[in-house]
Amino acid sequence: MSKVNGVPNGETGLDKLTELVSSLNDAVNALQNVLQDRQLPPFQLDSSSPHPLDSGLPDPVSWYARKAIAGLCNKIIATVQNPAERAVVVSNAWLLPVALNVVIESDPPVVDLIAEAGQCGETVGNLAAKTGIDAAKLRSILRVLTSESYFKEIEAGRYVLNRPSSVLVTGNAIGDLVSFTSGPSMRGGSVLSKALRHEGLPVGEKYEETAFQLYHHKPLYPWLMENSRYLTRFHRGMTQLELYMDPGIPSDYPWEELGEAVTLVDIGSGRGGLTMTLLKRFPKWKAILQDREEALSAIKEFWEKQATEIVEADRVSFLAQDFFAETNLHVTDDSPFVFMIKNVLHNWPDEACLKILRNLAPAAAPGSTLLVCTYMPAIPVPDTKPLSVKEYFNEISGKTMHDIQEMHLPIPEPLWADWGYGSAYETRSGATMTSLLNAAGRDINDLRNLLQAASWEFISATPMRSAASMIKAVKPVPTILPN
Ligand SMILES: C[S@@+](CC[C@H](N)C(=O)[O-])C[C@H]1O[C@@H](n2cnc3c(N)ncnc32)[C@H](O)[C@@H]1O
């Protein structure tokens, strides 16, 4: 099983590149079998229509096969490409967000003009005339995008929309989000290495300013308040993104195990879409949505529209609660509190997370459950028996997500240890939060330590068809020492 660079694998006799390509074939076969079994159309790059698997809840095999394929393709490129060439190409990767920003933010947006032109496509000359951008320079930027499979150049200088570029068209919430990530966020990130070096500060001193702040001279949230165009688009984008990146959260966590009648305390709830889904599913559940005072009226309005009967039955309450202040809630009936912190901790550095977690203490009786839904990049598990990609998909084929969770399978070789590029969304989210908010991506050990430091006992981490995992912790019951 052991492999040394360039030396054939002892068991299979395959060199690394052949092993990667054969694994890729196995992952593609697993995905194609799903398409066949479910009578779904083939994946098309050049069509501008979404594939049925681009939204909704995917089956487990296609969820993991797409991760594996992305990870393996990237490892194949890294294996064969000249490292010198790759280093220069990768270090120029800033051109990609910049090019996306050009086609979204031009007036009118280049992406809209190309979409409107339909199958005939639009020429760079017309795009230049309508946007005022120099044609030669625009073409140079568009080449960056076509080489990454955004748009197709059907003849010299004529472009059509394809599936990857279709989500950038105005009105699509993902385009809204990308206008922020490829613009203000990416510009903030450009000074991240300077911010990380703590330039000008004595050794050991903490750098409080984020990279975003260093660049924009304002922390993220005050900056967004002053740039309302981005604020609206950012919120719209984040809400929509959840549908693509977290489709499995309502179905993949064993919610029913929490009890027949519980009160879900949703901390930093936002609109509380997941909580709403759960209250609709479990008629005896209640919820307390906690958020900043200024966020509450929009949250209430959302519930009054989307879950009128739950609001009228008083099963939900809305509480202005700063999570940096102690929670003073008391259970008033026989529905114990279950605390949930979803997509919040990844925004904050450790000290702030500790405050948030410790502030639950007054309301958390011994034995209380806390669920933390957050990104949790995988880490190497050196002692596990390795599994090939083929074995992995044979094992999970036909199984439910619950069966797969129970199997505790390692990430298959040769994707060691984290699906590689297949988990790019999660790893990039962690580092983006470093740049925007001085937070950092946390693996299972970091989360365990954080919870323990706040007197919560880590119980389990459940993978879901989501970029996030669900961490369960409990408030320990104090042991009574015998006299
Ligand atoms: C990234 S959103 C997550 C929202 C929601 N939990 C979800 O999963 O979609 C972070 C939420 O934390 C809230 N928040 C930020 N600072 C807060 C504070 N100091 N106290 C309470 N809520 C806060 C924001 O208003 C926002 O709704």
XYZ file of C-alpha atoms and ligand atoms in Angstrom:
510
model
C 0.000 0.000 0.000
C 2.848 2.416 0.750
C 3.733 4.729 -2.069
C 6.800 6.772 -2.698
C 6.866 9.500 -5.308
C 7.345 7.979 -8.727
C 7.685 4.432 -7.402
C 4.942 2.013 -8.434
C 2.417 1.176 -5.757
C 3.310 -2.171 -4.146
C -0.174 -3.679 -4.168
C -1.730 -2.385 -7.337
C 1.412 -1.846 -9.355
C 0.075 1.552 -10.444
C 2.148 4.690 -10.605
C 0.645 7.765 -8.950
C -0.686 9.358 -12.104
C -2.326 6.163 -13.318
C -3.813 5.644 -9.864
C -5.275 9.171 -9.926
C -6.740 8.716 -13.395
C -8.153 5.301 -12.565
C -9.686 6.740 -9.335
C -11.155 9.541 -11.416
C -12.728 6.963 -13.719
C -14.211 5.168 -10.714
C -15.714 8.411 -9.348
C -17.088 9.345 -12.785
C -18.606 5.873 -13.161
C -20.297 6.219 -9.761
C -21.781 9.562 -10.852
C -22.857 8.309 -14.281
C -24.557 5.301 -12.662
C -26.643 7.693 -10.580
C -27.657 9.606 -13.705
C -28.630 6.370 -15.396
C -30.524 4.943 -12.394
C -32.409 8.181 -11.827
C -32.876 8.835 -15.563
C -31.209 12.227 -15.267
C -29.685 14.000 -18.275
C -25.898 14.036 -18.766
C -23.884 16.941 -17.364
C -23.375 19.639 -19.996
C -20.750 22.332 -19.816
C -21.966 24.251 -22.852
C -25.644 24.395 -21.997
C -26.742 27.477 -20.050
C -29.491 25.538 -18.249
C -28.855 24.119 -14.786
C -28.491 20.364 -14.347
C -31.154 18.796 -12.067
C -28.364 17.954 -9.587
C -27.342 21.644 -9.386
C -30.074 22.308 -6.815
C -32.269 20.404 -4.400
C -31.167 17.489 -2.250
C -28.755 15.247 -4.155
C -28.415 11.519 -3.431
C -25.313 10.709 -1.323
C -23.352 9.089 -4.173
C -23.596 12.074 -6.497
C -22.796 14.456 -3.603
C -19.532 12.629 -2.818
C -18.710 11.718 -6.436
C -18.716 15.384 -7.465
C -16.371 16.174 -4.551
C -14.069 13.309 -5.530
C -14.011 14.303 -9.212
C -13.110 17.924 -8.425
C -10.406 16.801 -5.985
C -8.928 14.206 -8.344
C -8.866 16.486 -11.403
C -6.971 19.066 -9.421
C -4.467 16.473 -8.148
C -3.934 15.253 -11.714
C -3.155 18.803 -12.842
C -0.784 19.315 -9.896
C 0.929 15.998 -10.723
C 1.611 16.641 -14.378
C 1.969 20.413 -14.622
C 5.454 21.862 -14.475
C 5.745 23.225 -10.899
C 7.421 26.402 -12.159
C 4.546 27.077 -14.549
C 1.989 26.170 -11.878
C 3.541 28.475 -9.254
C 3.297 31.460 -11.588
C -0.211 30.580 -12.783
C -1.481 30.053 -9.234
C 0.142 33.228 -7.943
C -1.715 35.078 -10.690
C -5.001 33.477 -9.644
C -6.200 36.919 -8.447
C -6.981 37.528 -12.106
C -9.905 35.139 -11.888
C -11.956 37.094 -9.316
C -10.920 40.313 -11.018
C -12.152 39.020 -14.384
C -15.418 37.827 -12.804
C -15.800 41.270 -11.282
C -15.300 42.936 -14.670
C -18.076 40.929 -16.327
C -20.507 41.409 -13.406
C -19.826 45.049 -12.522
C -19.382 46.596 -15.984
C -22.211 48.852 -17.107
C -24.152 47.101 -18.524
C -22.774 43.795 -17.197
C -20.862 41.893 -19.906
C -22.412 38.663 -18.634
C -25.940 40.026 -19.253
C -25.027 41.152 -22.778
C -23.639 37.704 -23.587
C -26.736 36.037 -22.077
C -29.088 38.260 -24.100
C -27.288 37.347 -27.322
C -28.335 33.703 -26.893
C -26.810 30.936 -28.970
C -25.376 33.298 -31.626
C -23.146 34.805 -28.981
C -21.879 38.358 -28.667
C -18.713 39.781 -30.188
C -16.053 41.468 -28.134
C -16.457 44.499 -30.412
C -20.112 44.909 -29.452
C -19.358 44.224 -25.790
C -16.677 46.903 -25.880
C -18.946 49.436 -27.629
C -21.765 48.902 -25.119
C -19.628 48.942 -21.952
C -16.952 51.450 -22.939
C -14.181 48.952 -22.106
C -11.345 48.751 -24.610
C -11.988 45.702 -26.848
C -8.429 44.293 -26.749
C -8.262 44.584 -22.954
C -11.709 43.047 -22.515
C -10.716 40.131 -24.723
C -7.620 39.609 -22.646
C -9.777 39.455 -19.500
C -12.321 37.157 -21.171
C -9.507 34.748 -22.064
C -8.826 34.273 -18.348
C -12.455 33.278 -17.928
C -12.761 31.000 -20.957
C -9.615 29.143 -19.844
C -11.478 28.447 -16.572
C -14.582 27.357 -18.532
C -16.560 30.539 -17.889
C -18.258 31.373 -21.220
C -17.360 29.655 -24.488
C -15.560 31.424 -27.313
C -17.420 29.877 -30.267
C -15.382 31.728 -32.872
C -12.584 34.252 -32.525
C -13.883 37.036 -30.264
C -17.507 35.764 -30.026
C -18.795 34.463 -26.699
C -21.797 32.480 -25.491
C -23.064 31.764 -22.014
C -22.465 28.296 -20.570
C -23.565 26.573 -17.358
C -20.794 27.918 -15.065
C -21.320 31.513 -16.253
C -25.133 31.312 -16.155
C -25.231 31.888 -12.362
C -23.499 35.253 -12.771
C -26.332 36.889 -14.741
C -27.990 39.863 -12.992
C -30.916 38.745 -10.856
C -29.188 35.530 -9.841
C -28.293 35.739 -6.153
C -24.972 33.956 -6.721
C -23.907 36.803 -9.029
C -24.855 39.157 -6.187
C -22.576 37.320 -3.793
C -19.744 37.132 -6.321
C -19.918 40.914 -6.825
C -18.879 41.182 -3.151
C -16.422 38.259 -2.986
C -14.674 39.209 -6.245
C -14.661 42.939 -5.380
C -14.447 44.421 -1.884
C -13.648 41.089 -0.221
C -10.898 40.183 -2.680
C -9.367 43.688 -2.402
C -9.312 43.300 1.397
C -7.671 39.894 0.976
C -4.896 41.478 -1.102
C -3.315 42.800 2.136
C -3.897 39.638 4.195
C -0.254 38.594 4.270
C 0.652 42.084 5.545
C -2.047 41.832 8.227
C -0.862 38.342 9.230
C 2.733 39.509 9.599
C 1.541 41.975 12.239
C 3.620 44.580 10.483
C 4.915 47.304 12.757
C 3.797 45.574 15.936
C 6.084 44.207 18.657
C 6.407 40.401 18.577
C 3.585 38.741 20.495
C 1.292 41.769 20.192
C -2.089 40.943 18.630
C -3.076 42.586 15.403
C -6.648 43.689 15.938
C -7.334 45.140 12.488
C -8.602 42.705 9.907
C -7.078 42.649 6.435
C -10.416 43.998 5.190
C -10.135 46.927 7.591
C -6.502 47.538 6.718
C -7.518 47.962 3.083
C -10.922 49.669 3.403
C -10.197 51.665 6.599
C -13.418 50.275 8.120
C -14.319 46.920 9.658
C -16.572 44.719 7.525
C -20.003 45.364 9.067
C -19.722 49.188 9.350
C -18.371 49.165 5.784
C -21.375 47.145 4.584
C -23.754 49.546 6.360
C -22.244 52.408 4.372
C -22.355 50.455 1.115
C -25.977 49.406 1.081
C -25.824 48.129 -2.495
C -23.363 45.454 -1.402
C -25.208 44.811 1.872
C -28.418 43.883 0.059
C -26.675 41.790 -2.566
C -24.484 40.072 0.042
C -27.510 39.028 2.132
C -29.437 37.835 -0.905
C -26.429 35.830 -2.065
C -25.781 34.208 1.319
C -29.430 33.155 1.673
C -29.454 31.575 -1.780
C -26.067 29.945 -1.333
C -27.430 27.946 1.582
C -29.809 26.176 -0.817
C -26.874 25.024 -2.955
C -24.243 24.337 -0.304
C -26.332 23.049 2.626
C -29.220 21.098 1.098
C -28.859 18.165 3.514
C -29.028 19.901 6.906
C -32.778 19.396 7.457
C -32.641 15.735 6.376
C -29.217 14.445 7.406
C -29.073 15.244 11.117
C -31.164 12.888 13.328
C -33.342 15.744 14.593
C -35.990 13.407 16.026
C -33.431 12.187 18.598
C -33.559 15.587 20.312
C -36.984 14.730 21.755
C -40.678 15.009 21.069
C -41.071 18.382 22.770
C -38.088 20.735 22.910
C -37.506 24.469 22.728
C -34.879 25.249 20.149
C -32.868 28.331 21.118
C -31.452 29.588 17.822
C -28.524 31.893 18.658
C -27.657 34.462 15.981
C -30.645 33.000 14.163
C -30.864 35.288 11.148
C -34.198 34.428 9.541
C -34.057 30.980 11.157
C -35.009 29.061 8.018
C -33.813 25.712 9.402
C -35.664 26.287 12.668
C -38.815 27.024 10.687
C -38.457 23.772 8.739
C -38.021 21.859 11.997
C -41.018 23.466 13.722
C -43.143 22.580 10.715
C -41.936 18.972 10.971
C -42.228 18.549 14.766
C -45.563 19.959 15.955
C -44.623 19.919 19.642
C -41.365 21.837 19.177
C -41.083 25.519 20.039
C -38.346 28.015 19.277
C -36.724 31.166 20.585
C -34.959 33.093 17.847
C -32.222 35.350 19.164
C -30.541 38.035 17.119
C -29.506 41.678 17.265
C -32.330 44.092 18.022
C -32.088 45.733 14.580
C -32.436 42.379 12.784
C -35.604 41.275 14.564
C -38.360 43.067 12.629
C -37.302 41.497 9.314
C -37.043 38.089 11.017
C -40.544 38.424 12.498
C -41.952 39.536 9.176
C -40.423 36.472 7.477
C -42.075 34.138 10.005
C -45.427 35.926 9.901
C -45.488 35.356 6.145
C -43.976 31.889 5.902
C -45.161 30.225 9.123
C -48.296 32.145 10.131
C -49.856 29.259 12.057
C -46.680 28.732 14.146
C -46.533 32.440 15.045
C -50.244 32.505 15.893
C -49.894 29.400 18.068
C -47.132 31.194 20.024
C -44.675 28.422 19.262
C -41.988 30.919 18.309
C -40.688 33.996 20.086
C -38.205 36.607 18.905
C -35.678 37.889 21.384
C -33.237 40.764 21.044
C -30.138 39.212 22.562
C -26.521 40.185 22.072
C -24.655 36.889 22.114
C -21.767 38.620 23.846
C -24.026 39.109 26.866
C -25.281 36.352 29.178
C -28.472 34.555 28.160
C -30.974 34.734 30.999
C -33.630 32.343 29.795
C -35.498 29.907 31.973
C -37.423 26.850 30.914
C -41.056 27.453 31.883
C -42.595 24.181 30.797
C -41.577 20.594 30.040
C -39.794 21.457 26.764
C -36.068 21.498 27.575
C -33.825 23.951 25.750
C -31.723 22.709 22.854
C -29.245 25.421 21.893
C -28.252 25.809 18.260
C -25.520 28.034 16.827
C -25.581 27.751 13.060
C -23.110 29.406 10.719
C -21.986 31.850 13.387
C -18.782 30.603 15.058
C -16.799 30.566 11.791
C -17.170 34.364 11.750
C -15.397 34.904 15.052
C -11.942 34.412 16.580
C -11.570 31.996 19.506
C -11.932 34.566 22.325
C -15.239 35.782 20.882
C -16.494 32.189 20.363
C -15.619 31.364 23.966
C -17.715 34.322 25.126
C -20.661 33.229 22.971
C -20.475 29.658 24.281
C -19.944 30.651 27.930
C -22.834 33.114 27.800
C -25.235 30.197 27.397
C -24.285 28.878 30.843
C -27.033 30.550 32.925
C -29.718 29.061 30.676
C -28.107 25.660 30.151
C -29.104 23.087 32.750
C -26.729 20.124 33.210
C -27.373 17.626 30.429
C -28.515 20.335 27.957
C -27.699 19.796 24.301
C -25.846 22.313 22.144
C -25.661 21.937 18.355
C -22.990 23.857 16.496
C -23.390 23.838 12.747
C -20.136 24.981 11.201
C -17.506 24.300 8.534
C -15.088 21.653 9.722
C -12.309 20.878 7.238
C -11.183 17.237 7.513
C -7.793 16.346 8.962
C -5.468 13.409 8.235
C -6.324 10.280 10.221
C -3.043 8.378 9.862
C -4.070 5.059 11.444
C -7.209 4.384 9.395
C -7.229 1.571 6.847
C -7.095 3.296 3.456
C -9.951 2.845 1.032
C -9.726 3.244 -2.731
C -12.192 5.487 -4.557
C -13.757 2.393 -6.127
C -14.180 0.707 -2.714
C -15.585 3.915 -1.256
C -18.339 4.217 -3.856
C -19.078 0.483 -3.729
C -19.577 0.860 0.037
C -21.923 3.861 -0.120
C -23.849 2.915 -3.249
C -27.543 2.372 -2.456
C -27.081 3.472 1.169
C -28.937 6.237 2.980
C -27.048 9.172 4.431
C -27.754 7.758 7.877
C -26.133 4.406 6.891
C -23.125 6.312 5.544
C -22.763 8.345 8.748
C -22.730 5.091 10.736
C -19.990 3.602 8.516
C -17.408 6.266 9.502
C -15.535 5.723 6.233
C -12.244 7.532 5.708
C -11.944 9.911 2.778
C -10.753 7.623 -0.021
C -7.193 7.483 -1.260
C -5.701 9.277 -3.111
C -7.752 12.258 -1.922
C -5.997 12.200 1.389
C -6.864 13.922 3.625
C -9.681 16.309 2.881
C -11.062 15.737 -0.657
C -8.480 18.299 -1.819
C -10.081 20.737 -4.218
C -13.382 18.910 -3.623
C -13.547 20.782 -0.312
C -12.336 24.077 -1.745
C -15.527 25.835 -0.667
C -14.996 24.926 3.000
C -11.262 25.669 3.101
C -11.695 28.960 1.273
C -14.553 29.987 3.558
C -12.279 29.548 6.576
C -9.519 31.683 5.090
C -11.992 34.295 3.803
C -13.193 34.730 7.369
C -9.559 35.217 8.418
C -9.324 38.112 6.011
C -12.748 39.616 6.691
C -13.148 39.030 10.407
C -9.880 37.722 11.910
C -11.496 34.310 12.418
C -9.930 30.995 11.307
C -11.159 27.671 9.941
C -11.494 25.077 12.728
C -11.039 21.319 12.464
C -12.533 18.745 14.818
C -9.751 19.162 17.399
C -10.066 22.956 17.422
C -13.822 22.686 17.938
C -13.449 20.067 20.662
C -10.953 22.301 22.508
C -13.112 25.390 22.087
C -16.193 23.650 23.466
C -14.254 22.133 26.328
C -12.785 25.520 27.279
C -16.362 26.832 27.510
C -17.420 23.836 29.664
C -19.327 22.005 26.933
C -18.503 18.352 26.352
C -17.973 17.403 22.699
C -20.102 14.367 21.830
C -20.108 13.916 18.044
C -19.581 15.476 14.632
C -22.092 14.482 11.969
C -21.236 14.918 8.288
C -24.161 16.053 6.145
C -24.799 16.863 2.512
C -23.636 20.331 3.424
C -20.462 22.340 3.471
C -20.998 22.328 7.246
C -20.972 19.539 9.835
C -23.170 19.324 12.929
C -21.282 19.192 16.217
C -23.200 17.967 19.228
C -22.080 18.926 22.739
C -23.687 18.586 26.158
C -23.452 20.512 29.376
C -21.807 18.015 31.731
C -23.760 16.822 34.747
C -21.585 17.549 37.797
C -20.369 14.375 39.470
C -21.331 14.146 43.108
C -18.412 12.812 45.053
C -19.227 10.251 47.751
C -18.625 11.486 51.297
C -23.806 34.462 9.292
S -25.328 34.888 9.992
C -25.993 33.301 10.402
C -27.470 33.333 10.495
C -28.154 31.994 10.726
N -27.763 31.373 11.968
C -27.942 31.062 9.563
O -27.435 29.963 9.745
O -28.284 31.430 8.442
C -24.846 35.540 11.575
C -25.999 36.056 12.409
O -25.483 36.494 13.671
C -26.151 37.698 14.030
N -25.309 38.448 14.955
C -24.176 39.125 14.679
N -23.695 39.688 15.804
C -24.541 39.363 16.803
C -24.569 39.620 18.198
N -23.603 40.329 18.781
N -25.570 39.104 18.923
C -26.543 38.356 18.339
N -26.574 38.065 17.027
C -25.572 38.558 16.259
C -26.357 38.403 12.707
O -27.369 39.390 12.803
C -26.717 37.237 11.795
O -28.090 37.004 11.789
